[in-house]
Amino acid sequence: MLPDPNDKETSVTTIMIINGPNLNLLGLREPHLYGTDTLDDVRRLCASVADELGLQIEFHQRNHEGEIIDLIQKARTDADGIIINPAGYTSTSIAILDALLAAERPVIEVHVTNIHRREDFRQHSYVSKAASAVVMGAGIQGYEFALRRLATLTRR
């Protein structure tokens, strides 16, 4: 008998990882703040951790708010959890917050830097209101922490 793809016990948990604007420049842009790891390094790290945990990931980077919202809406039906680094939209986008709330999936917010040690305007996060957890200031290792936490949250 084949496993039922709708059965949570036999289906693979899928995590959608969404990276916001300018993260395609990770490793190049302000390395004194963000380090020299690239977005490809983040992708490889996430793939390795997902493989270890038996997770499937969808990895995305978008510079446009509407495209990020489209991905979040897609996650509502295609993913079991969301990791989001909203980057510059962290402190500006109520629309991304609304999409995350509507997704009805566990969300982990990730920031490579500690936003509370940055400029005042960066210290507020709308996204945090939808997040089960926030990981910041851990460099790209924050993505690993987020994947491990989502593995726990989605397997309950």
mmCIF file of C-alpha atoms in Angstrom:
data_model
loop_
_atom_site.group_PDB
_atom_site.id
_atom_site.type_symbol
_atom_site.label_atom_id
_atom_site.label_comp_id
_atom_site.label_asym_id
_atom_site.label_seq_id
_atom_site.Cartn_x
_atom_site.Cartn_y
_atom_site.Cartn_z
ATOM 1 C CA MET A 1 0.000 0.000 0.000
ATOM 2 C CA LEU A 2 1.370 3.438 -0.951
ATOM 3 C CA PRO A 3 1.558 6.155 1.694
ATOM 4 C CA ASP A 4 -1.163 8.796 1.639
ATOM 5 C CA PRO A 5 0.488 12.134 0.639
ATOM 6 C CA ASN A 6 -2.024 13.956 2.862
ATOM 7 C CA ASP A 7 -1.066 11.908 5.913
ATOM 8 C CA LYS A 8 1.235 14.053 8.123
ATOM 9 C CA GLU A 9 2.862 10.902 9.477
ATOM 10 C CA THR A 10 4.181 9.859 6.050
ATOM 11 C CA SER A 11 4.495 13.108 4.129
ATOM 12 C CA VAL A 12 7.735 15.089 4.018
ATOM 13 C CA THR A 13 7.689 18.361 5.900
ATOM 14 C CA THR A 14 8.345 21.304 3.586
ATOM 15 C CA ILE A 15 9.788 24.581 4.803
ATOM 16 C CA MET A 16 9.683 27.677 2.619
ATOM 17 C CA ILE A 17 12.673 29.953 3.140
ATOM 18 C CA ILE A 18 12.111 33.508 1.920
ATOM 19 C CA ASN A 19 14.858 36.110 1.739
ATOM 20 C CA GLY A 20 13.991 39.740 1.162
ATOM 21 C CA PRO A 21 15.569 42.646 -0.687
ATOM 22 C CA ASN A 22 19.310 42.956 -1.152
ATOM 23 C CA LEU A 23 20.077 39.561 0.376
ATOM 24 C CA ASN A 24 21.249 38.546 -3.094
ATOM 25 C CA LEU A 25 24.191 40.847 -2.255
ATOM 26 C CA LEU A 26 25.050 39.004 0.967
ATOM 27 C CA GLY A 27 28.831 38.635 1.205
ATOM 28 C CA LEU A 28 29.372 41.711 -0.959
ATOM 29 C CA ARG A 29 27.279 44.416 0.711
ATOM 30 C CA GLU A 30 28.670 45.785 3.974
ATOM 31 C CA PRO A 31 30.725 42.704 4.921
ATOM 32 C CA HIS A 32 31.711 44.454 8.174
ATOM 33 C CA LEU A 33 28.044 44.047 9.210
ATOM 34 C CA TYR A 34 26.819 40.976 7.356
ATOM 35 C CA GLY A 35 30.041 38.966 6.995
ATOM 36 C CA THR A 36 31.424 37.368 3.857
ATOM 37 C CA ASP A 37 29.035 34.419 3.597
ATOM 38 C CA THR A 38 26.918 34.591 0.449
ATOM 39 C CA LEU A 39 23.302 33.689 -0.189
ATOM 40 C CA ASP A 40 24.585 30.549 -1.913
ATOM 41 C CA ASP A 41 26.347 29.687 1.364
ATOM 42 C CA VAL A 42 23.015 30.144 3.151
ATOM 43 C CA ARG A 43 21.294 27.908 0.577
ATOM 44 C CA ARG A 44 23.935 25.177 1.003
ATOM 45 C CA LEU A 45 23.719 25.368 4.798
ATOM 46 C CA CYS A 46 19.927 25.123 4.704
ATOM 47 C CA ALA A 47 20.026 22.190 2.275
ATOM 48 C CA SER A 48 22.503 20.332 4.481
ATOM 49 C CA VAL A 49 20.510 20.889 7.681
ATOM 50 C CA ALA A 50 17.228 20.046 5.936
ATOM 51 C CA ASP A 51 18.735 16.803 4.658
ATOM 52 C CA GLU A 52 19.911 15.916 8.173
ATOM 53 C CA LEU A 53 16.443 16.632 9.596
ATOM 54 C CA GLY A 54 14.507 14.929 6.797
ATOM 55 C CA LEU A 55 12.955 18.200 5.646
ATOM 56 C CA GLN A 56 12.324 19.493 2.172
ATOM 57 C CA ILE A 57 13.031 23.177 1.532
ATOM 58 C CA GLU A 58 12.007 25.738 -1.032
ATOM 59 C CA PHE A 59 14.600 28.524 -1.047
ATOM 60 C CA HIS A 60 13.776 31.966 -2.472
ATOM 61 C CA GLN A 61 15.106 35.507 -2.623
ATOM 62 C CA ARG A 62 13.040 38.419 -3.895
ATOM 63 C CA ASN A 63 13.655 42.156 -3.992
ATOM 64 C CA HIS A 64 9.989 43.085 -4.487
ATOM 65 C CA GLU A 65 7.384 43.143 -1.741
ATOM 66 C CA GLY A 66 4.550 41.783 -3.876
ATOM 67 C CA GLU A 67 6.639 38.786 -4.939
ATOM 68 C CA ILE A 68 7.416 38.037 -1.287
ATOM 69 C CA ILE A 69 3.706 38.177 -0.487
ATOM 70 C CA ASP A 70 2.998 35.817 -3.407
ATOM 71 C CA LEU A 71 5.502 33.331 -1.951
ATOM 72 C CA ILE A 72 3.951 33.578 1.516
ATOM 73 C CA GLN A 73 0.513 32.931 0.037
ATOM 74 C CA LYS A 74 1.923 29.928 -1.838
ATOM 75 C CA ALA A 75 3.334 28.618 1.447
ATOM 76 C CA ARG A 76 -0.209 28.495 2.851
ATOM 77 C CA THR A 77 -0.878 25.445 0.667
ATOM 78 C CA ASP A 78 2.591 24.225 -0.287
ATOM 79 C CA ALA A 79 4.616 24.405 2.946
ATOM 80 C CA ASP A 80 4.370 23.385 6.574
ATOM 81 C CA GLY A 81 6.388 26.317 7.892
ATOM 82 C CA ILE A 82 8.082 29.530 6.822
ATOM 83 C CA ILE A 83 11.492 31.000 7.533
ATOM 84 C CA ILE A 84 11.671 34.619 6.492
ATOM 85 C CA ASN A 85 14.456 37.160 6.486
ATOM 86 C CA PRO A 86 12.397 40.183 5.469
ATOM 87 C CA ALA A 87 15.499 42.397 5.322
ATOM 88 C CA GLY A 88 14.515 46.004 4.556
ATOM 89 C CA TYR A 89 10.810 45.147 4.782
ATOM 90 C CA THR A 90 11.149 44.159 8.460
ATOM 91 C CA SER A 91 10.268 47.591 9.762
ATOM 92 C CA THR A 92 8.032 48.780 6.930
ATOM 93 C CA SER A 93 5.707 46.096 5.631
ATOM 94 C CA ILE A 94 2.326 45.595 7.209
ATOM 95 C CA ALA A 95 1.377 43.778 3.985
ATOM 96 C CA ILE A 96 3.999 41.073 4.642
ATOM 97 C CA LEU A 97 2.759 40.797 8.246
ATOM 98 C CA ASP A 98 -0.815 40.359 7.001
ATOM 99 C CA ALA A 99 0.272 37.675 4.525
ATOM 100 C CA LEU A 100 2.178 35.779 7.234
ATOM 101 C CA LEU A 101 -0.823 35.897 9.569
ATOM 102 C CA ALA A 102 -3.096 34.639 6.773
ATOM 103 C CA ALA A 103 -0.693 31.803 5.942
ATOM 104 C CA GLU A 104 -1.561 30.082 9.231
ATOM 105 C CA ARG A 105 1.832 28.364 9.339
ATOM 106 C CA PRO A 106 4.575 28.572 11.955
ATOM 107 C CA VAL A 107 6.973 31.379 11.056
ATOM 108 C CA ILE A 108 10.550 31.943 12.166
ATOM 109 C CA GLU A 109 12.000 35.392 11.484
ATOM 110 C CA VAL A 110 15.748 35.469 10.814
ATOM 111 C CA HIS A 111 18.209 38.351 10.685
ATOM 112 C CA VAL A 112 21.930 37.922 10.056
ATOM 113 C CA THR A 113 22.667 40.918 12.305
ATOM 114 C CA ASN A 114 21.132 41.909 15.619
ATOM 115 C CA ILE A 115 18.642 44.556 14.515
ATOM 116 C CA HIS A 116 18.508 45.951 18.069
ATOM 117 C CA ARG A 117 22.135 47.037 17.722
ATOM 118 C CA ARG A 118 21.449 48.812 14.434
ATOM 119 C CA GLU A 119 19.956 52.197 13.558
ATOM 120 C CA ASP A 120 16.761 53.133 15.401
ATOM 121 C CA PHE A 121 14.582 52.757 12.303
ATOM 122 C CA ARG A 122 15.689 49.105 11.910
ATOM 123 C CA GLN A 123 14.817 48.075 15.460
ATOM 124 C CA HIS A 124 11.075 47.610 14.993
ATOM 125 C CA SER A 125 9.761 44.503 13.266
ATOM 126 C CA TYR A 126 6.225 44.083 12.007
ATOM 127 C CA VAL A 127 7.098 40.506 11.029
ATOM 128 C CA SER A 128 7.793 39.568 14.662
ATOM 129 C CA LYS A 129 4.068 39.836 15.387
ATOM 130 C CA ALA A 130 3.532 36.761 13.179
ATOM 131 C CA ALA A 131 6.654 34.862 14.238
ATOM 132 C CA SER A 132 6.799 31.884 16.578
ATOM 133 C CA ALA A 133 10.461 32.771 17.150
ATOM 134 C CA VAL A 134 13.026 35.337 16.062
ATOM 135 C CA VAL A 135 16.698 34.531 15.456
ATOM 136 C CA MET A 136 19.045 37.465 15.048
ATOM 137 C CA GLY A 137 22.710 38.253 15.323
ATOM 138 C CA ALA A 138 23.887 34.676 14.699
ATOM 139 C CA GLY A 139 25.093 35.269 11.147
ATOM 140 C CA ILE A 140 23.948 32.678 8.648
ATOM 141 C CA GLN A 141 23.860 30.082 11.438
ATOM 142 C CA GLY A 142 20.547 31.687 12.377
ATOM 143 C CA TYR A 143 18.993 29.857 9.422
ATOM 144 C CA GLU A 144 20.158 26.549 10.899
ATOM 145 C CA PHE A 145 18.626 27.437 14.276
ATOM 146 C CA ALA A 146 15.380 28.378 12.521
ATOM 147 C CA LEU A 147 15.230 25.099 10.573
ATOM 148 C CA ARG A 148 15.819 23.076 13.724
ATOM 149 C CA ARG A 149 13.057 24.946 15.566
ATOM 150 C CA LEU A 150 10.605 24.576 12.686
ATOM 151 C CA ALA A 151 11.358 20.859 12.534
ATOM 152 C CA THR A 152 10.155 20.680 16.130
ATOM 153 C CA LEU A 153 7.119 22.914 15.605
ATOM 154 C CA THR A 154 5.892 21.150 12.480
ATOM 155 C CA ARG A 155 6.236 17.615 13.850
ATOM 156 C CA ARG A 156 4.021 18.056 16.907
#
